[in-house]
mmCIF file of C-alpha atoms in Angstrom:
data_model
loop_
_atom_site.group_PDB
_atom_site.id
_atom_site.type_symbol
_atom_site.label_atom_id
_atom_site.label_comp_id
_atom_site.label_asym_id
_atom_site.label_seq_id
_atom_site.Cartn_x
_atom_site.Cartn_y
_atom_site.Cartn_z
ATOM 1 C CA MET B 25 128.325 69.897 -2.747
ATOM 2 C CA PRO B 26 129.957 70.281 -6.192
ATOM 3 C CA PRO B 27 127.801 69.724 -9.278
ATOM 4 C CA CYS B 28 128.773 66.056 -9.527
ATOM 5 C CA GLY B 29 127.622 65.389 -5.979
ATOM 6 C CA ALA B 30 124.352 67.184 -6.702
ATOM 7 C CA GLY B 31 123.815 64.895 -9.666
ATOM 8 C CA ILE B 32 124.225 61.899 -7.409
ATOM 9 C CA LEU B 33 121.620 63.196 -5.006
ATOM 10 C CA SER B 34 119.167 63.472 -7.866
ATOM 11 C CA MET B 35 119.772 59.885 -8.873
ATOM 12 C CA LYS B 36 119.272 58.650 -5.333
ATOM 13 C CA ASN B 37 115.902 60.334 -5.150
ATOM 14 C CA ARG B 38 114.635 58.204 -8.002
ATOM 15 C CA PHE B 39 114.795 55.093 -5.793
ATOM 16 C CA ALA B 40 111.732 56.100 -3.790
ATOM 17 C CA PRO B 41 109.107 54.817 -6.295
ATOM 18 C CA PHE B 42 110.801 51.430 -6.437
ATOM 19 C CA GLY B 43 110.231 50.832 -2.753
ATOM 20 C CA ALA B 44 106.543 51.593 -3.258
ATOM 21 C CA ILE B 45 106.330 49.385 -6.361
ATOM 22 C CA LEU B 46 108.025 46.533 -4.561
ATOM 23 C CA SER B 47 105.724 46.979 -1.661
ATOM 24 C CA VAL B 48 102.681 46.919 -3.959
ATOM 25 C CA LEU B 49 104.007 43.848 -5.759
ATOM 26 C CA ALA B 50 104.873 42.189 -2.468
ATOM 27 C CA PHE B 51 101.206 42.770 -1.379
ATOM 28 C CA LEU B 52 99.419 41.812 -4.656
ATOM 29 C CA ALA B 53 95.684 41.298 -4.470
ATOM 30 C CA TRP B 54 94.880 38.069 -2.710
ATOM 31 C CA VAL B 55 91.938 37.228 -4.842
ATOM 32 C CA SER B 56 91.372 36.637 -8.572
ATOM 33 C CA SER B 57 88.245 36.374 -10.635
ATOM 34 C CA ARG B 58 88.792 32.831 -11.829
ATOM 35 C CA ALA B 59 87.703 29.695 -10.024
ATOM 36 C CA ARG B 60 90.213 26.911 -9.404
ATOM 37 C CA THR B 61 89.949 23.397 -8.115
ATOM 38 C CA ASP B 62 92.386 22.236 -5.438
ATOM 39 C CA PRO B 63 92.525 18.718 -4.017
ATOM 40 C CA ILE B 64 92.412 18.491 -0.245
ATOM 41 C CA VAL B 65 95.175 16.707 1.615
ATOM 42 C CA PHE B 66 93.722 15.688 4.948
ATOM 43 C CA GLU B 67 96.125 16.339 7.794
ATOM 44 C CA MET B 68 95.917 16.054 11.558
ATOM 45 C CA GLU B 69 96.915 18.721 14.031
ATOM 46 C CA GLY B 70 99.163 18.498 17.052
ATOM 47 C CA SER B 71 101.639 15.727 17.680
ATOM 48 C CA GLN B 72 99.945 13.311 15.285
ATOM 49 C CA ALA B 73 101.218 12.518 11.834
ATOM 50 C CA ALA B 74 101.848 15.525 9.632
ATOM 51 C CA SER B 75 99.592 14.198 6.884
ATOM 52 C CA VAL B 76 97.216 11.287 6.613
ATOM 53 C CA SER B 77 95.566 10.718 3.253
ATOM 54 C CA PRO B 78 92.196 8.992 3.122
ATOM 55 C CA PRO B 79 91.327 6.549 0.361
ATOM 56 C CA PRO B 80 91.449 8.285 -3.043
ATOM 57 C CA GLU B 81 87.695 8.043 -3.557
ATOM 58 C CA ALA B 82 87.126 9.951 -0.293
ATOM 59 C CA VAL B 83 89.244 12.960 -1.266
ATOM 60 C CA PRO B 84 86.865 15.814 -2.176
ATOM 61 C CA VAL B 85 87.711 18.636 -4.536
ATOM 62 C CA LEU B 86 87.015 22.134 -3.296
ATOM 63 C CA ARG B 87 85.943 25.003 -5.494
ATOM 64 C CA GLU B 88 87.171 28.459 -4.636
ATOM 65 C CA ARG B 89 84.416 30.734 -3.378
ATOM 66 C CA THR B 90 85.394 34.383 -3.861
ATOM 67 C CA ARG B 91 81.710 35.289 -3.618
ATOM 68 C CA GLY B 92 81.493 33.818 -0.152
ATOM 69 C CA SER B 93 80.289 30.509 1.163
ATOM 70 C CA ALA B 94 77.278 28.969 -0.524
ATOM 71 C CA VAL B 95 76.143 28.021 2.981
ATOM 72 C CA PRO B 96 76.731 31.259 4.909
ATOM 73 C CA CYS B 97 76.132 32.203 8.531
ATOM 74 C CA ALA B 98 76.935 28.706 9.836
ATOM 75 C CA VAL B 99 78.441 29.911 13.086
ATOM 76 C CA PRO B 100 80.349 29.181 15.118
ATOM 77 C CA LEU B 101 82.823 28.076 12.450
ATOM 78 C CA ALA B 102 85.283 25.648 14.025
ATOM 79 C CA TRP B 103 88.707 25.964 12.437
ATOM 80 C CA ARG B 104 91.951 24.060 12.822
ATOM 81 C CA ILE B 105 95.498 24.426 11.588
ATOM 82 C CA ALA B 106 95.844 21.463 9.260
ATOM 83 C CA ARG B 107 99.157 22.202 7.556
ATOM 84 C CA VAL B 108 102.079 24.616 7.856
ATOM 85 C CA ASP B 109 104.850 24.090 5.321
ATOM 86 C CA GLU B 110 108.266 24.348 6.974
ATOM 87 C CA SER B 111 109.555 26.733 4.292
ATOM 88 C CA PHE B 112 107.466 29.543 5.789
ATOM 89 C CA GLY B 113 109.584 29.418 8.945
ATOM 90 C CA LEU B 114 106.322 29.627 10.876
ATOM 91 C CA SER B 115 105.444 27.379 13.799
ATOM 92 C CA ARG B 116 101.973 25.924 14.270
ATOM 93 C CA ALA B 117 101.639 27.973 17.438
ATOM 94 C CA GLU B 118 102.397 31.172 15.495
ATOM 95 C CA ALA B 119 99.965 30.187 12.752
ATOM 96 C CA ARG B 120 97.271 29.453 15.335
ATOM 97 C CA ALA B 121 97.893 32.784 17.071
ATOM 98 C CA ALA B 122 97.500 34.645 13.760
ATOM 99 C CA LEU B 123 94.204 32.881 13.004
ATOM 100 C CA LYS B 124 92.923 33.628 16.496
ATOM 101 C CA GLN B 125 93.758 37.287 16.027
ATOM 102 C CA ALA B 126 92.026 37.313 12.635
ATOM 103 C CA ALA B 127 88.915 35.734 14.167
ATOM 104 C CA ARG B 128 89.053 38.249 17.020
ATOM 105 C CA LEU B 129 88.939 41.127 14.515
ATOM 106 C CA TRP B 130 85.574 39.893 13.278
ATOM 107 C CA GLU B 131 84.200 39.145 16.743
ATOM 108 C CA GLU B 132 85.218 42.535 18.102
ATOM 109 C CA ALA B 133 83.372 44.181 15.203
ATOM 110 C CA VAL B 134 80.322 41.891 15.001
ATOM 111 C CA GLY B 135 80.063 40.032 18.292
ATOM 112 C CA PRO B 136 81.344 36.865 19.952
ATOM 113 C CA GLY B 137 80.665 33.317 18.869
ATOM 114 C CA LEU B 138 81.601 33.528 15.191
ATOM 115 C CA PHE B 139 84.569 31.155 15.377
ATOM 116 C CA SER B 140 86.152 28.504 17.543
ATOM 117 C CA ASN B 141 89.460 26.692 17.362
ATOM 118 C CA GLU B 142 88.914 22.929 17.552
ATOM 119 C CA SER B 143 91.372 20.103 16.891
ATOM 120 C CA ASP B 144 88.740 18.459 14.675
ATOM 121 C CA GLY B 145 87.314 21.692 13.274
ATOM 122 C CA GLY B 146 85.657 21.432 9.903
ATOM 123 C CA LEU B 147 87.368 24.549 8.527
ATOM 124 C CA ALA B 148 90.885 23.390 7.712
ATOM 125 C CA VAL B 149 93.556 26.089 7.399
ATOM 126 C CA ARG B 150 96.575 25.153 5.335
ATOM 127 C CA PHE B 151 99.757 27.175 4.802
ATOM 128 C CA VAL B 152 101.011 26.121 1.374
ATOM 129 C CA TYR B 153 104.451 27.343 0.350
ATOM 130 C CA ASP B 154 105.005 27.839 -3.380
ATOM 131 C CA GLU B 155 106.515 30.327 -5.819
ATOM 132 C CA ARG B 156 104.324 33.138 -4.476
ATOM 133 C CA GLN B 157 106.008 33.317 -1.090
ATOM 134 C CA GLU B 158 109.368 32.542 -2.695
ATOM 135 C CA ARG B 159 108.877 35.504 -5.045
ATOM 136 C CA ARG B 160 107.908 37.690 -2.115
ATOM 137 C CA ARG B 161 111.092 36.704 -0.306
ATOM 138 C CA ARG B 162 113.144 37.354 -3.429
ATOM 139 C CA ILE B 163 111.629 40.822 -3.764
ATOM 140 C CA ARG B 164 112.338 41.509 -0.104
ATOM 141 C CA ARG B 165 115.958 40.333 -0.502
ATOM 142 C CA LEU B 166 116.403 42.529 -3.576
ATOM 143 C CA GLN B 167 114.962 45.508 -1.770
ATOM 144 C CA LEU B 168 117.263 44.969 1.196
ATOM 145 C CA GLU B 169 120.212 44.495 -1.172
ATOM 146 C CA TYR B 170 119.430 47.702 -3.053
ATOM 147 C CA ASP B 171 118.958 49.595 0.194
ATOM 148 C CA ALA B 172 122.288 48.292 1.503
ATOM 149 C CA ARG B 173 124.113 49.167 -1.710
ATOM 150 C CA ARG B 174 122.547 52.605 -1.833
ATOM 151 C CA GLY B 175 123.416 53.131 1.834
ATOM 152 C CA GLY B 176 127.023 52.178 1.129
ATOM 153 C CA LEU B 177 127.201 54.537 -1.826
ATOM 154 C CA ASP B 178 125.632 57.313 0.233
ATOM 155 C CA GLU B 179 128.213 56.812 2.968
ATOM 156 C CA THR B 180 131.093 56.787 0.493
ATOM 157 C CA SER B 181 129.727 59.908 -1.176
ATOM 158 C CA GLN B 182 129.505 61.685 2.173
ATOM 159 C CA GLN B 183 133.073 60.669 2.988
ATOM 160 C CA ASN B 184 134.185 61.985 -0.380
ATOM 161 C CA ASP B 185 132.383 65.260 0.249
ATOM 162 C CA GLY B 186 134.160 65.509 3.607
ATOM 163 C CA MET B 187 137.549 64.926 1.951
ATOM 164 C CA ARG B 188 136.738 67.584 -0.642
ATOM 165 C CA ALA B 189 135.785 70.078 2.064
ATOM 166 C CA GLN B 190 139.026 69.408 3.948
ATOM 167 C CA ASN B 191 141.069 69.734 0.768
ATOM 168 C CA GLN B 192 139.422 73.036 -0.081
ATOM 169 C CA VAL B 193 140.175 74.354 3.413
ATOM 170 C CA ALA B 194 143.818 73.318 2.912
ATOM 171 C CA LEU B 195 143.902 75.042 -0.489
ATOM 172 C CA ARG B 196 142.541 78.276 0.974
ATOM 173 C CA ASP B 197 145.154 78.146 3.739
ATOM 174 C CA LEU B 198 147.828 77.532 1.109
ATOM 175 C CA ASP B 199 146.638 80.560 -0.865
ATOM 176 C CA ARG B 200 146.967 82.724 2.255
ATOM 177 C CA ARG B 201 150.515 81.537 2.846
ATOM 178 C CA VAL B 202 151.437 82.060 -0.800
ATOM 179 C CA THR B 203 150.014 85.593 -0.621
ATOM 180 C CA SER B 204 152.041 86.255 2.542
ATOM 181 C CA LEU B 205 155.201 84.959 0.878
ATOM 182 C CA ASN B 206 154.638 87.115 -2.196
ATOM 183 C CA ASP B 207 154.059 90.155 0.031
ATOM 184 C CA SER B 208 157.397 89.475 1.750
ATOM 185 C CA ILE B 209 159.181 89.149 -1.576
ATOM 186 C CA ARG B 210 157.681 92.403 -2.846
ATOM 187 C CA ASP B 211 158.649 94.140 0.410
ATOM 188 C CA TRP B 212 162.263 93.003 0.132
ATOM 189 C CA ASN B 213 162.366 93.950 -3.529
ATOM 190 C CA ALA B 214 161.117 97.441 -2.633
ATOM 191 C CA ARG B 215 164.002 97.751 -0.204
ATOM 192 C CA GLY B 216 166.547 96.843 -2.850
ATOM 193 C CA GLY B 217 166.640 93.086 -2.345
ATOM 194 C CA ALA B 218 166.804 90.587 0.481
ATOM 195 C CA PRO B 219 170.036 89.397 2.106
ATOM 196 C CA ALA B 220 171.300 86.100 0.749
ATOM 197 C CA GLU B 221 170.159 84.159 3.824
ATOM 198 C CA VAL B 222 166.652 85.674 3.672
ATOM 199 C CA GLY B 223 166.446 85.150 -0.065
ATOM 200 C CA GLU B 224 167.399 81.490 0.337
ATOM 201 C CA ARG B 225 164.753 81.034 3.028
ATOM 202 C CA LEU B 226 162.120 82.711 0.861
ATOM 203 C CA GLY B 227 163.060 80.512 -2.092
ATOM 204 C CA THR B 228 162.828 77.338 0.013
ATOM 205 C CA SER B 229 159.400 78.421 1.294
ATOM 206 C CA GLY B 230 158.245 78.978 -2.280
ATOM 207 C CA THR B 231 159.438 75.519 -3.341
ATOM 208 C CA LEU B 232 157.643 73.864 -0.418
ATOM 209 C CA LEU B 233 154.456 75.772 -1.159
ATOM 210 C CA ASP B 234 154.582 74.722 -4.818
ATOM 211 C CA ALA B 235 155.017 71.062 -3.772
ATOM 212 C CA GLU B 236 152.106 71.348 -1.340
ATOM 213 C CA ARG B 237 149.913 72.824 -4.087
ATOM 214 C CA GLU B 238 150.772 69.948 -6.415
ATOM 215 C CA GLU B 239 149.841 67.474 -3.664
ATOM 216 C CA LEU B 240 146.530 69.197 -2.914
ATOM 217 C CA THR B 241 145.725 69.482 -6.627
ATOM 218 C CA ALA B 242 146.451 65.770 -7.122
ATOM 219 C CA ARG B 243 144.186 64.957 -4.151
ATOM 220 C CA GLU B 244 141.449 67.101 -5.693
ATOM 221 C CA ARG B 245 141.739 65.083 -8.927
ATOM 222 C CA GLU B 246 141.465 61.842 -6.939
ATOM 223 C CA ILE B 247 138.348 63.134 -5.219
ATOM 224 C CA ASP B 248 136.854 64.113 -8.584
ATOM 225 C CA GLU B 249 137.641 60.664 -10.004
ATOM 226 C CA ARG B 250 136.090 58.951 -6.988
ATOM 227 C CA GLN B 251 133.005 61.127 -7.406
ATOM 228 C CA ARG B 252 132.808 60.172 -11.084
ATOM 229 C CA GLN B 253 133.012 56.476 -10.179
ATOM 230 C CA LEU B 254 130.299 56.940 -7.576
ATOM 231 C CA ALA B 255 128.091 58.582 -10.186
ATOM 232 C CA GLU B 256 128.564 55.550 -12.463
ATOM 233 C CA GLU B 257 127.733 53.159 -9.622
ATOM 234 C CA PHE B 258 124.596 55.110 -8.776
ATOM 235 C CA GLU B 259 123.572 55.039 -12.444
ATOM 236 C CA ARG B 260 124.238 51.296 -12.647
ATOM 237 C CA LEU B 261 122.162 50.654 -9.539
ATOM 238 C CA ASP B 262 119.461 52.956 -10.855
ATOM 239 C CA ARG B 263 119.255 50.942 -14.097
ATOM 240 C CA GLU B 264 118.897 47.707 -12.121
ATOM 241 C CA VAL B 265 116.148 49.203 -10.014
ATOM 242 C CA GLU B 266 114.320 50.502 -13.077
ATOM 243 C CA ALA B 267 114.498 47.045 -14.698
ATOM 244 C CA HIS B 268 112.921 45.436 -11.641
ATOM 245 C CA GLN B 269 110.450 48.293 -11.437
ATOM 246 C CA ARG B 270 109.269 47.533 -14.973
ATOM 247 C CA GLU B 271 108.902 43.873 -14.035
ATOM 248 C CA ALA B 272 106.914 44.847 -10.944
ATOM 249 C CA GLU B 273 104.665 47.181 -12.932
ATOM 250 C CA ALA B 274 103.982 44.431 -15.477
ATOM 251 C CA LEU B 275 102.935 42.031 -12.731
ATOM 252 C CA VAL B 276 100.752 44.625 -11.028
ATOM 253 C CA ALA B 277 99.090 45.432 -14.367
ATOM 254 C CA ALA B 278 98.412 41.771 -15.124
ATOM 255 C CA PRO B 279 94.738 40.924 -15.681
ATOM 256 C CA PRO B 280 92.997 39.537 -12.584
ATOM 257 C CA GLY B 281 92.916 36.012 -13.955
ATOM 258 C CA ALA B 282 96.713 36.025 -14.259
ATOM 259 C CA ARG B 283 97.339 37.096 -10.672
ATOM 260 C CA ARG B 284 98.159 34.692 -7.902
ATOM 261 C CA ASP B 285 96.318 34.986 -4.642
ATOM 262 C CA SER B 286 97.739 35.372 -1.152
ATOM 263 C CA GLY B 287 94.966 33.174 0.179
ATOM 264 C CA THR B 288 91.856 31.320 -0.971
ATOM 265 C CA TYR B 289 88.673 30.012 0.550
ATOM 266 C CA GLY B 290 87.201 26.838 -0.930
ATOM 267 C CA GLU B 291 84.358 24.559 -0.072
ATOM 268 C CA LEU B 292 82.404 21.520 -1.199
ATOM 269 C CA VAL B 293 78.710 21.352 -0.367
ATOM 270 C CA HIS B 294 77.438 17.815 0.197
ATOM 271 C CA VAL B 295 73.817 17.370 -0.886
ATOM 272 C CA GLN B 296 71.551 14.367 -0.492
ATOM 273 C CA ASP B 297 67.951 14.223 -1.709
ATOM 274 C CA GLY B 298 68.118 17.927 -2.460
ATOM 275 C CA ALA B 299 69.151 18.880 1.079
ATOM 276 C CA VAL B 300 72.555 20.068 2.291
ATOM 277 C CA THR B 301 73.993 17.415 4.578
ATOM 278 C CA SER B 302 77.424 18.917 5.254
ATOM 279 C CA VAL B 303 79.987 21.398 3.978
ATOM 280 C CA THR B 304 83.705 20.760 3.627
ATOM 281 C CA ARG B 305 85.561 24.048 4.061
ATOM 282 C CA GLU B 306 89.176 25.032 3.615
ATOM 283 C CA ILE B 307 91.358 28.133 3.771
ATOM 284 C CA ARG B 308 94.715 28.066 2.026
ATOM 285 C CA ILE B 309 97.301 30.747 2.730
ATOM 286 C CA TYR B 310 100.070 31.103 0.176
ATOM 287 C CA GLN B 311 101.912 34.314 0.940
ATOM 288 C CA PHE B 312 102.205 37.046 3.535
ATOM 289 C CA ASP B 313 104.717 39.660 4.596
ATOM 290 C CA GLY B 314 105.008 39.527 8.359
ATOM 291 C CA SER B 315 102.515 38.845 11.135
ATOM 292 C CA ASP B 316 100.219 41.833 10.450
ATOM 293 C CA ASP B 317 99.920 40.884 6.797
ATOM 294 C CA LEU B 318 99.160 37.272 7.741
ATOM 295 C CA VAL B 319 96.342 38.332 10.086
ATOM 296 C CA LEU B 320 94.757 40.420 7.311
ATOM 297 C CA VAL B 321 94.976 37.596 4.771
ATOM 298 C CA ALA B 322 93.412 35.197 7.274
ATOM 299 C CA ALA B 323 90.681 37.697 8.222
ATOM 300 C CA HIS B 324 89.806 38.176 4.551
ATOM 301 C CA GLU B 325 89.406 34.438 3.988
ATOM 302 C CA LEU B 326 87.430 34.029 7.216
ATOM 303 C CA GLY B 327 85.069 36.653 5.811
ATOM 304 C CA HIS B 328 84.502 34.442 2.760
ATOM 305 C CA ALA B 329 83.873 31.477 5.074
ATOM 306 C CA LEU B 330 81.177 33.521 6.828
ATOM 307 C CA GLY B 331 79.578 34.089 3.438
ATOM 308 C CA LEU B 332 80.865 37.523 2.415
ATOM 309 C CA ALA B 333 81.842 38.336 -1.142
ATOM 310 C CA HIS B 334 84.241 41.046 -2.182
ATOM 311 C CA ASN B 335 83.137 44.623 -1.743
ATOM 312 C CA THR B 336 84.448 48.105 -2.403
ATOM 313 C CA VAL B 337 84.261 49.409 1.163
ATOM 314 C CA PRO B 338 87.171 51.908 1.554
ATOM 315 C CA GLY B 339 89.769 50.288 3.776
ATOM 316 C CA GLY B 340 87.512 47.263 4.189
ATOM 317 C CA ILE B 341 88.892 43.811 4.867
ATOM 318 C CA MET B 342 86.792 42.296 2.073
ATOM 319 C CA ARG B 343 88.117 44.451 -0.730
ATOM 320 C CA ALA B 344 89.277 42.428 -3.716
ATOM 321 C CA GLU B 345 92.654 44.139 -3.663
ATOM 322 C CA PHE B 346 94.582 46.824 -1.894
ATOM 323 C CA SER B 347 98.161 47.980 -1.531
ATOM 324 C CA GLN B 348 100.483 47.480 1.401
ATOM 325 C CA ALA B 349 100.329 51.226 1.985
ATOM 326 C CA ALA B 350 96.855 50.694 3.449
ATOM 327 C CA VAL B 351 98.339 48.170 5.861
ATOM 328 C CA LEU B 352 101.280 50.347 6.855
ATOM 329 C CA GLU B 353 99.009 53.329 7.464
ATOM 330 C CA GLY B 354 96.610 51.240 9.553
ATOM 331 C CA LEU B 355 93.745 51.906 7.153
ATOM 332 C CA LEU B 356 92.811 48.273 6.594
ATOM 333 C CA ARG B 357 90.441 46.806 9.167
ATOM 334 C CA ILE B 358 86.929 45.463 9.668
ATOM 335 C CA GLN B 359 84.961 48.505 8.562
ATOM 336 C CA PRO B 360 81.328 49.341 9.376
ATOM 337 C CA GLY B 361 80.570 48.540 5.721
ATOM 338 C CA ASP B 362 81.942 45.019 6.225
ATOM 339 C CA VAL B 363 79.794 44.575 9.336
ATOM 340 C CA GLU B 364 76.708 45.906 7.531
ATOM 341 C CA ALA B 365 77.242 43.466 4.668
ATOM 342 C CA LEU B 366 77.488 40.565 7.128
ATOM 343 C CA ARG B 367 74.384 41.640 9.062
ATOM 344 C CA LEU B 368 72.408 41.932 5.848
ATOM 345 C CA LEU B 369 73.507 38.426 4.950
ATOM 346 C CA CYS B 370 73.033 37.035 8.464
ATOM 347 C CA PRO B 371 70.388 39.114 10.291
ATOM 348 C CA GLU B 372 70.535 36.818 13.311
ATOM 349 C CA LEU B 373 74.165 37.733 14.060
#
């Protein structure tokens, strides 16, 4: 490829980090260090009404528990799908299947009987759509748009390279024919000159060859101009990507308290006469990127419901944060360290 084409290849290579940054941003840590209070909206599952609010005085306020439930090891934990916002494009059946798979991850690692799915389960799971999932979708759309634009530019560049190759073949063939014509003219000149008819034919051939060279030279200029325009388009796209990359890096570098979680676990412990009488539990899921991501978010929050806090187990499900690369490489799962932490907390399991 000519130097200009090589320059374009170099620019295209700089897109690779953006995909990784977007991926990391799209899979931001699902837990922050601050505690929040979220009002519960009681909702019924199945064909009943989508939401039924109790009297205001009966609505508890749950406090997020990133350190795990204050009343751990209360198994089996009966969960129910209480809410799935339509904007997720996720059916209740799909949400239920994801939660079942998340629960199965724990039970396969620890043992059966940790969870059950009940229509009146005390652990409500709510899918709440807000700017987090909207931002994730926007990032995904941008990534797809950039990939499509880059793919189009790549294709056009390849076509231009093909045209250049063809034009250069034509120019080499033209040079051979010009050389042959010049040899004929020199031969006739050595013999004292060509007959009028031959001379006319040689002159016509020369004129046609000159016209063909002008045409091929003009085509070469067009190819060069198209390559220059492609270089500008690649640079323009590169600047856009770098701008979004800076935005992504700023969000990733934000302090933990400024981050927005993918999911939260909250609870309210009801105490009477110094004794725990009941616990109101809730999982809220705010963002996920596909079914595998959803299962991991749910499994993480189920771990909090069991009583587990965050840990630093490599590839562990209860890590405070991790990148999507761990998901794509299959490194994220219930690790022996997660199981050990649960058994230390709940020796009877």
